[in-house]
Amino acid sequence: MAELKYFADHGFQNITLGIPFGTHMLADLAEYSHKIEHLNLLVDMKEHIDLLDTTNGKYGILIKIDTGYHRAGLDYANTQAIIDLAWYAEKSRSASFLGIYSHAGHSYNQSSVEDVKRVAREERDRMVAVRRALESNGIAVHVVSCGSTPACTISDDWEGVTEIHAGNYCCFDRNQVQIGSCPSTDNNAGRLLTRILSFYPDRNTILTDGGGIPLSKDKSDMSNWGTIRGHPELYVQKISQEHAILTSDSPIDYSKYHIGEVLMVYPNHSCMTAAQHPVFYVLDGDMVVDKWVPCKFWCGLYYNLDDYDLPSPELLFDLQYFINNPDKYYSFYLNNLHQSFQPTFTHAFIRLLQDKGLLLRDYTQNIDSLERVVGIRDDLLVQTHGSIESCCCVACNEKYSMKYVELCLAKGVIPHCKCGGLVKPGIVFFGEKLPLKFTWYSKRDLGSCDLLLVLGTSLSVEPMASLVEYVRSSTPRVLINRERVGPFRFCGMSSCYRDVCYIGDCDEGVRELCSLLGWEGEVEAILRSTAPADFPRELPIFAETGSSTAINHCHSAPVLYEATDAPNESSNE
């Protein structure tokens, strides 16, 4: 449902939910059926239609047909049941019958291209036969939807089918290579970075941190859990929750490897592996060119907090709750310690503005401190939501390093100050004031800058959202973002004389701007020097803190000159 909402909220007007729905989804389905032009749902029981009729929604109906996968749907041979359900849908007050839908998931279990072609032919022929049976009973069929990645990739004969749908094709994986629908692992877009932890020559194995949580335990129809890029002799022999064991059919040459080395794993099933992660890095060759954060579903932070027994998810970042229950936050921290983050093209662009003497200040909601990694000076950086790089005592404000916190946690104890107070991370929790630096600089900076750049933000979190209103009426404002937000929603109207919008990916927009300025090479040089793609930075992941997205590209960078007379940081910053 979260995926459906994401697409609908970003302008898609014709959406099919590819699984039968449950009662817990009805309210959202009804709401979104009025937000988009066509919301199509799968049914395989009359009860599904009865449920829809209890809502005030309007839906298109596709009957789910089982052509051999045996996961969901009415059996293709049970034509009378299919006809009866179609007639029942025709009588619905909220739904309109559109057609039939199948997914030949058993194509993944085939061992040859010819076997996949056979499954594809069977799916097509069985769906066309169902269509003819419906039409011979006076029921119009507008949609015949088939597909799976192996079938759609290998077969090109879909006569009688109106649409094909496939999901894994956008990434591919080792399973697709084995089947024959993908030529080689070089075409596998979904890959996992893992680190070497130890060596065991007597067992001819290598221990890494890429276990079942980051890789998934989906072995598919294969003899191991993955292979290693650049090391074809190695494969993932065994996995546990946190760790993986690599081995080789020949003796491993341990002189080729070192502790801490980063290896790239080709997973068997990229769908399962991708679903484990809250952020994805996009590579061009070996250079990180973008960072993608998925919409909130399986890997969204608030969807993964059931194990922490919280009254409500947002309390994980509530100051008073932390003081009373520090074990909750630090348990979460330990479970998310080994996530990797790297600066992006946008980070490097801001560094170039600094190097050219154009950056007045960089206001960021990021807590990952990648601005510092890329070289933004402390006096030019305002981290409005704090940083995970340092910690402090909640009682006396004594500063502590993350290393101290991690040493305490490694011993199984909650970190405390020498005064006895709790040590908390340097991020801004709910119930805390923003850093003094923000109050000191913001109005003065915004009131004096010559240009305001707003890069990759929803402009929905105060007080950051209001910064765009502090600039002078004659100051140009530039938004580079996936959608129009805040006052930029009116960009293009005659009254909006000073705003410019680039609607699209943040890094792509910044790259296009740099290309026009002739700066692209300089930015790439900064990126190469600060973020080698084969050695990502270890940081904990904080995907979302209530209404505030804490890890994203979120900068509002006034551009003019270097400020002087920095504030005297008080103990209550």
CSV table of C-alpha atoms in Angstrom, one decimal, residues 14 118-119 151 281 426:
chain,number,residue,atom,x,y,z
A,14,ASN,CA,-3.2,4.5,-13.6
A,118,ARG,CA,7.3,-23.2,-22.5
A,119,VAL,CA,6.0,-21.6,-19.3
A,151,ALA,CA,9.0,-15.0,-19.3
A,281,TYR,CA,23.9,4.0,-3.9
A,426,GLY,CA,24.3,14.5,19.1
